[in-house]
Amino acid sequence: MSCKEQLSSILEAFEKRGIRTHLSDDRKGALTKCLEFVEGHETVALGGSSTLAEIGLPESLEKAGVDVFKRPPRDRFPDFRYMEMRKSLMVDVMYSSANAVTRDGRILNIDGYGNRVSSHIFGPKRVVIVVGYNKITGTLAEAYYRVKNIASPPNVRRLETGAPCGENDYCTDCLGHPGRICGYVVEFQNVRFRDRVHLIMVNERLGF
């Protein structure tokens, strides 16, 4: 069985959970599919994601003249940031990636503030999640391990939060640390609103 055939088989598990799936051969195909979701919609938000940056989605949306919600800078007053971040809960389309997905159709995402995973659960009319095949894990326990020890350390370094895992390269469960990005873990088990959540699986390594 080819890699593409294996991915197609895995995606069937997500469909059973109410998650619409799409398989792309490469990042170019993933970008083309992503842009289809903004047709006829007015507002868009992007979850912090190296994957979305790697496929070129932010620049492509800007070139297309799409109204993209921009997260306020981290140096703004906390109350102002909070009120601005709430706006992403009411956009038409929310783009994101995932920290891990399992072969039986679960999606796991971790978040420091909770705004990104809140959007996944409820709010935006449509959620589009783009993942490379490197995010696939066998079991839920492996997915949690990946979220904490593989995805979080490089994201801490990317965001420059100063959490210990960024230096140690593994989770130390740094409770109370101001730079901790592991505040909330959301697991997709079943989606009741059909056609709301779409998963684009890419036959490429993308993101952390």
GROMACS .gro file of C-alpha atoms in nm:
model
  208
    1MET     CA    1   0.000   0.000   0.000
    2SER     CA    2   0.141   0.341  -0.100
    3CYS     CA    3   0.177   0.630   0.143
    4LYS     CA    4  -0.113   0.809  -0.026
    5GLU     CA    5  -0.331   0.499   0.005
    6GLN     CA    6  -0.244   0.471   0.373
    7LEU     CA    7  -0.339   0.834   0.431
    8SER     CA    8  -0.669   0.784   0.251
    9SER     CA    9  -0.744   0.489   0.477
   10ILE     CA   10  -0.664   0.693   0.789
   11LEU     CA   11  -0.891   0.975   0.678
   12GLU     CA   12  -1.190   0.741   0.679
   13ALA     CA   13  -1.167   0.735   1.060
   14PHE     CA   14  -1.207   1.114   1.074
   15GLU     CA   15  -1.510   1.103   0.846
   16LYS     CA   16  -1.679   0.865   1.091
   17ARG     CA   17  -1.636   1.129   1.361
   18GLY     CA   18  -1.806   1.400   1.154
   19ILE     CA   19  -1.485   1.564   1.030
   20ARG     CA   20  -1.474   1.633   0.656
   21THR     CA   21  -1.143   1.530   0.503
   22HIS     CA   22  -0.931   1.624   0.203
   23LEU     CA   23  -0.602   1.471   0.089
   24SER     CA   24  -0.340   1.687  -0.081
   25ASP     CA   25  -0.028   1.560  -0.255
   26ASP     CA   26   0.178   1.858  -0.145
   27ARG     CA   27   0.167   2.203   0.016
   28LYS     CA   28   0.068   2.368  -0.311
   29GLY     CA   29  -0.242   2.151  -0.330
   30ALA     CA   30  -0.319   2.221   0.036
   31LEU     CA   31  -0.300   2.596  -0.027
   32THR     CA   32  -0.534   2.571  -0.326
   33LYS     CA   33  -0.785   2.379  -0.114
   34CYS     CA   34  -0.758   2.627   0.172
   35LEU     CA   35  -0.838   2.919  -0.054
   36GLU     CA   36  -1.159   2.751  -0.170
   37PHE     CA   37  -1.307   2.795   0.177
   38VAL     CA   38  -1.295   3.177   0.174
   39GLU     CA   39  -1.514   3.213  -0.133
   40GLY     CA   40  -1.830   3.395  -0.028
   41HIS     CA   41  -1.708   3.459   0.327
   42GLU     CA   42  -1.620   3.794   0.479
   43THR     CA   43  -1.394   3.737   0.779
   44VAL     CA   44  -1.108   3.497   0.843
   45ALA     CA   45  -0.877   3.421   1.135
   46LEU     CA   46  -0.549   3.230   1.151
   47GLY     CA   47  -0.439   3.027   1.450
   48GLY     CA   48  -0.069   3.055   1.527
   49SER     CA   49   0.079   2.787   1.301
   50SER     CA   50   0.409   2.709   1.130
   51THR     CA   51   0.221   2.477   0.895
   52LEU     CA   52   0.001   2.757   0.761
   53ALA     CA   53   0.310   2.972   0.712
   54GLU     CA   54   0.490   2.690   0.529
   55ILE     CA   55   0.209   2.646   0.275
   56GLY     CA   56   0.197   3.024   0.221
   57LEU     CA   57  -0.159   3.081   0.339
   58PRO     CA   58  -0.116   3.419   0.517
   59GLU     CA   59   0.044   3.583   0.212
   60SER     CA   60  -0.207   3.428  -0.028
   61LEU     CA   61  -0.503   3.553   0.173
   62GLU     CA   62  -0.353   3.900   0.182
   63LYS     CA   63  -0.298   3.901  -0.195
   64ALA     CA   64  -0.659   3.789  -0.243
   65GLY     CA   65  -0.781   4.088  -0.042
   66VAL     CA   66  -0.938   3.872   0.230
   67ASP     CA   67  -1.019   4.043   0.559
   68VAL     CA   68  -0.795   3.850   0.800
   69PHE     CA   69  -0.825   3.908   1.172
   70LYS     CA   70  -0.481   4.002   1.307
   71ARG     CA   71  -0.385   3.906   1.660
   72PRO     CA   72  -0.275   4.205   1.869
   73PRO     CA   73   0.096   4.229   1.963
   74ARG     CA   74   0.202   4.062   2.286
   75ASP     CA   75   0.324   4.393   2.427
   76ARG     CA   76  -0.026   4.545   2.429
   77PHE     CA   77  -0.222   4.577   2.753
   78PRO     CA   78  -0.366   4.240   2.867
   79ASP     CA   79  -0.726   4.368   2.875
   80PHE     CA   80  -0.697   4.505   2.522
   81ARG     CA   81  -0.543   4.181   2.391
   82TYR     CA   82  -0.817   3.976   2.553
   83MET     CA   83  -1.096   4.181   2.398
   84GLU     CA   84  -0.930   4.174   2.056
   85MET     CA   85  -0.865   3.798   2.068
   86ARG     CA   86  -1.232   3.736   2.141
   87LYS     CA   87  -1.315   3.867   1.794
   88SER     CA   88  -1.162   3.556   1.633
   89LEU     CA   89  -1.445   3.351   1.784
   90MET     CA   90  -1.696   3.511   1.548
   91VAL     CA   91  -1.521   3.493   1.211
   92ASP     CA   92  -1.658   3.304   0.911
   93VAL     CA   93  -1.354   3.079   0.862
   94MET     CA   94  -1.087   2.979   1.114
   95TYR     CA   95  -0.765   2.825   0.981
   96SER     CA   96  -0.538   2.625   1.205
   97SER     CA   97  -0.314   2.322   1.223
   98ALA     CA   98  -0.302   2.042   1.480
   99ASN     CA   99  -0.034   1.931   1.721
  100ALA     CA  100  -0.123   1.565   1.671
  101VAL     CA  101  -0.378   1.342   1.499
  102THR     CA  102  -0.440   0.974   1.561
  103ARG     CA  103  -0.503   0.687   1.322
  104ASP     CA  104  -0.849   0.635   1.473
  105GLY     CA  105  -0.958   0.989   1.382
  106ARG     CA  106  -0.886   1.213   1.681
  107ILE     CA  107  -0.736   1.561   1.661
  108LEU     CA  108  -0.537   1.709   1.951
  109ASN     CA  109  -0.445   2.072   1.996
  110ILE     CA  110  -0.272   2.251   2.281
  111ASP     CA  111  -0.307   2.620   2.362
  112GLY     CA  112  -0.166   2.869   2.608
  113TYR     CA  113  -0.454   3.117   2.631
  114GLY     CA  114  -0.734   2.897   2.500
  115ASN     CA  115  -0.848   3.129   2.221
  116ARG     CA  116  -0.737   2.897   1.941
  117VAL     CA  117  -0.892   2.581   2.080
  118SER     CA  118  -1.207   2.773   2.177
  119SER     CA  119  -1.253   2.860   1.810
  120HIS     CA  120  -1.218   2.495   1.719
  121ILE     CA  121  -1.498   2.395   1.953
  122PHE     CA  122  -1.755   2.666   1.886
  123GLY     CA  123  -1.792   3.005   1.719
  124PRO     CA  124  -1.656   3.031   1.364
  125LYS     CA  125  -1.886   2.901   1.092
  126ARG     CA  126  -1.611   2.679   0.954
  127VAL     CA  127  -1.280   2.545   1.089
  128VAL     CA  128  -1.009   2.429   0.847
  129ILE     CA  129  -0.722   2.229   0.995
  130VAL     CA  130  -0.411   2.159   0.785
  131VAL     CA  131  -0.167   1.886   0.891
  132GLY     CA  132   0.135   1.713   0.741
  133TYR     CA  133   0.165   1.335   0.770
  134ASN     CA  134   0.433   1.380   1.037
  135LYS     CA  135   0.158   1.473   1.287
  136ILE     CA  136   0.002   1.123   1.271
  137THR     CA  137   0.034   0.906   1.583
  138GLY     CA  138  -0.084   0.555   1.660
  139THR     CA  139  -0.260   0.596   1.994
  140LEU     CA  140  -0.409   0.874   2.202
  141ALA     CA  141  -0.126   0.835   2.455
  142GLU     CA  142   0.127   0.882   2.176
  143ALA     CA  143  -0.062   1.190   2.061
  144TYR     CA  144  -0.042   1.345   2.408
  145TYR     CA  145   0.329   1.265   2.420
  146ARG     CA  146   0.377   1.429   2.081
  147VAL     CA  147   0.187   1.741   2.187
  148LYS     CA  148   0.399   1.789   2.500
  149ASN     CA  149   0.745   1.672   2.394
  150ILE     CA  150   0.767   1.714   2.016
  151ALA     CA  151   0.537   2.002   1.923
  152SER     CA  152   0.564   2.230   2.227
  153PRO     CA  153   0.945   2.280   2.261
  154PRO     CA  154   0.999   2.421   1.910
  155ASN     CA  155   0.685   2.633   1.943
  156VAL     CA  156   0.818   2.778   2.268
  157ARG     CA  157   1.137   2.870   2.085
  158ARG     CA  158   0.940   3.014   1.792
  159LEU     CA  159   0.725   3.227   2.021
  160GLU     CA  160   1.016   3.309   2.255
  161THR     CA  161   0.805   3.254   2.568
  162GLY     CA  162   1.096   3.128   2.778
  163ALA     CA  163   0.928   2.810   2.904
  164PRO     CA  164   1.182   2.544   3.015
  165CYS     CA  165   1.094   2.293   2.741
  166GLY     CA  166   1.231   2.533   2.483
  167GLU     CA  167   1.578   2.478   2.626
  168ASN     CA  168   1.542   2.122   2.756
  169ASP     CA  169   1.360   1.997   2.445
  170TYR     CA  170   1.118   1.792   2.657
  171CYS     CA  171   0.826   1.869   2.886
  172THR     CA  172   0.902   1.947   3.251
  173ASP     CA  173   0.540   2.029   3.340
  174CYS     CA  174   0.634   2.387   3.432
  175LEU     CA  175   0.323   2.474   3.635
  176GLY     CA  176   0.290   2.847   3.697
  177HIS     CA  177   0.562   2.949   3.451
  178PRO     CA  178   0.451   3.268   3.267
  179GLY     CA  179   0.585   3.135   2.938
  180ARG     CA  180   0.406   2.800   2.951
  181ILE     CA  181   0.207   2.733   2.633
  182CYS     CA  182   0.039   2.415   2.762
  183GLY     CA  183  -0.270   2.562   2.922
  184TYR     CA  184  -0.549   2.373   2.750
  185VAL     CA  185  -0.555   2.050   2.551
  186VAL     CA  186  -0.858   1.986   2.331
  187GLU     CA  187  -0.936   1.648   2.178
  188PHE     CA  188  -1.177   1.619   1.886
  189GLN     CA  189  -1.382   1.303   1.942
  190ASN     CA  190  -1.695   1.381   1.744
  191VAL     CA  191  -1.828   1.682   1.551
  192ARG     CA  192  -2.205   1.730   1.566
  193PHE     CA  193  -2.224   2.024   1.324
  194ARG     CA  194  -2.165   1.846   0.994
  195ASP     CA  195  -1.951   2.027   0.737
  196ARG     CA  196  -1.814   2.267   1.002
  197VAL     CA  197  -1.470   2.108   1.061
  198HIS     CA  198  -1.250   2.019   0.765
  199LEU     CA  199  -0.916   1.838   0.787
  200ILE     CA  200  -0.667   1.878   0.502
  201MET     CA  201  -0.406   1.603   0.523
  202VAL     CA  202  -0.090   1.679   0.327
  203ASN     CA  203   0.144   1.410   0.195
  204GLU     CA  204   0.442   1.614   0.318
  205ARG     CA  205   0.617   1.691   0.645
  206LEU     CA  206   0.487   2.025   0.772
  207GLY     CA  207   0.518   2.214   1.099
  208PHE     CA  208   0.630   2.081   1.435
   0.00000   0.00000   0.00000
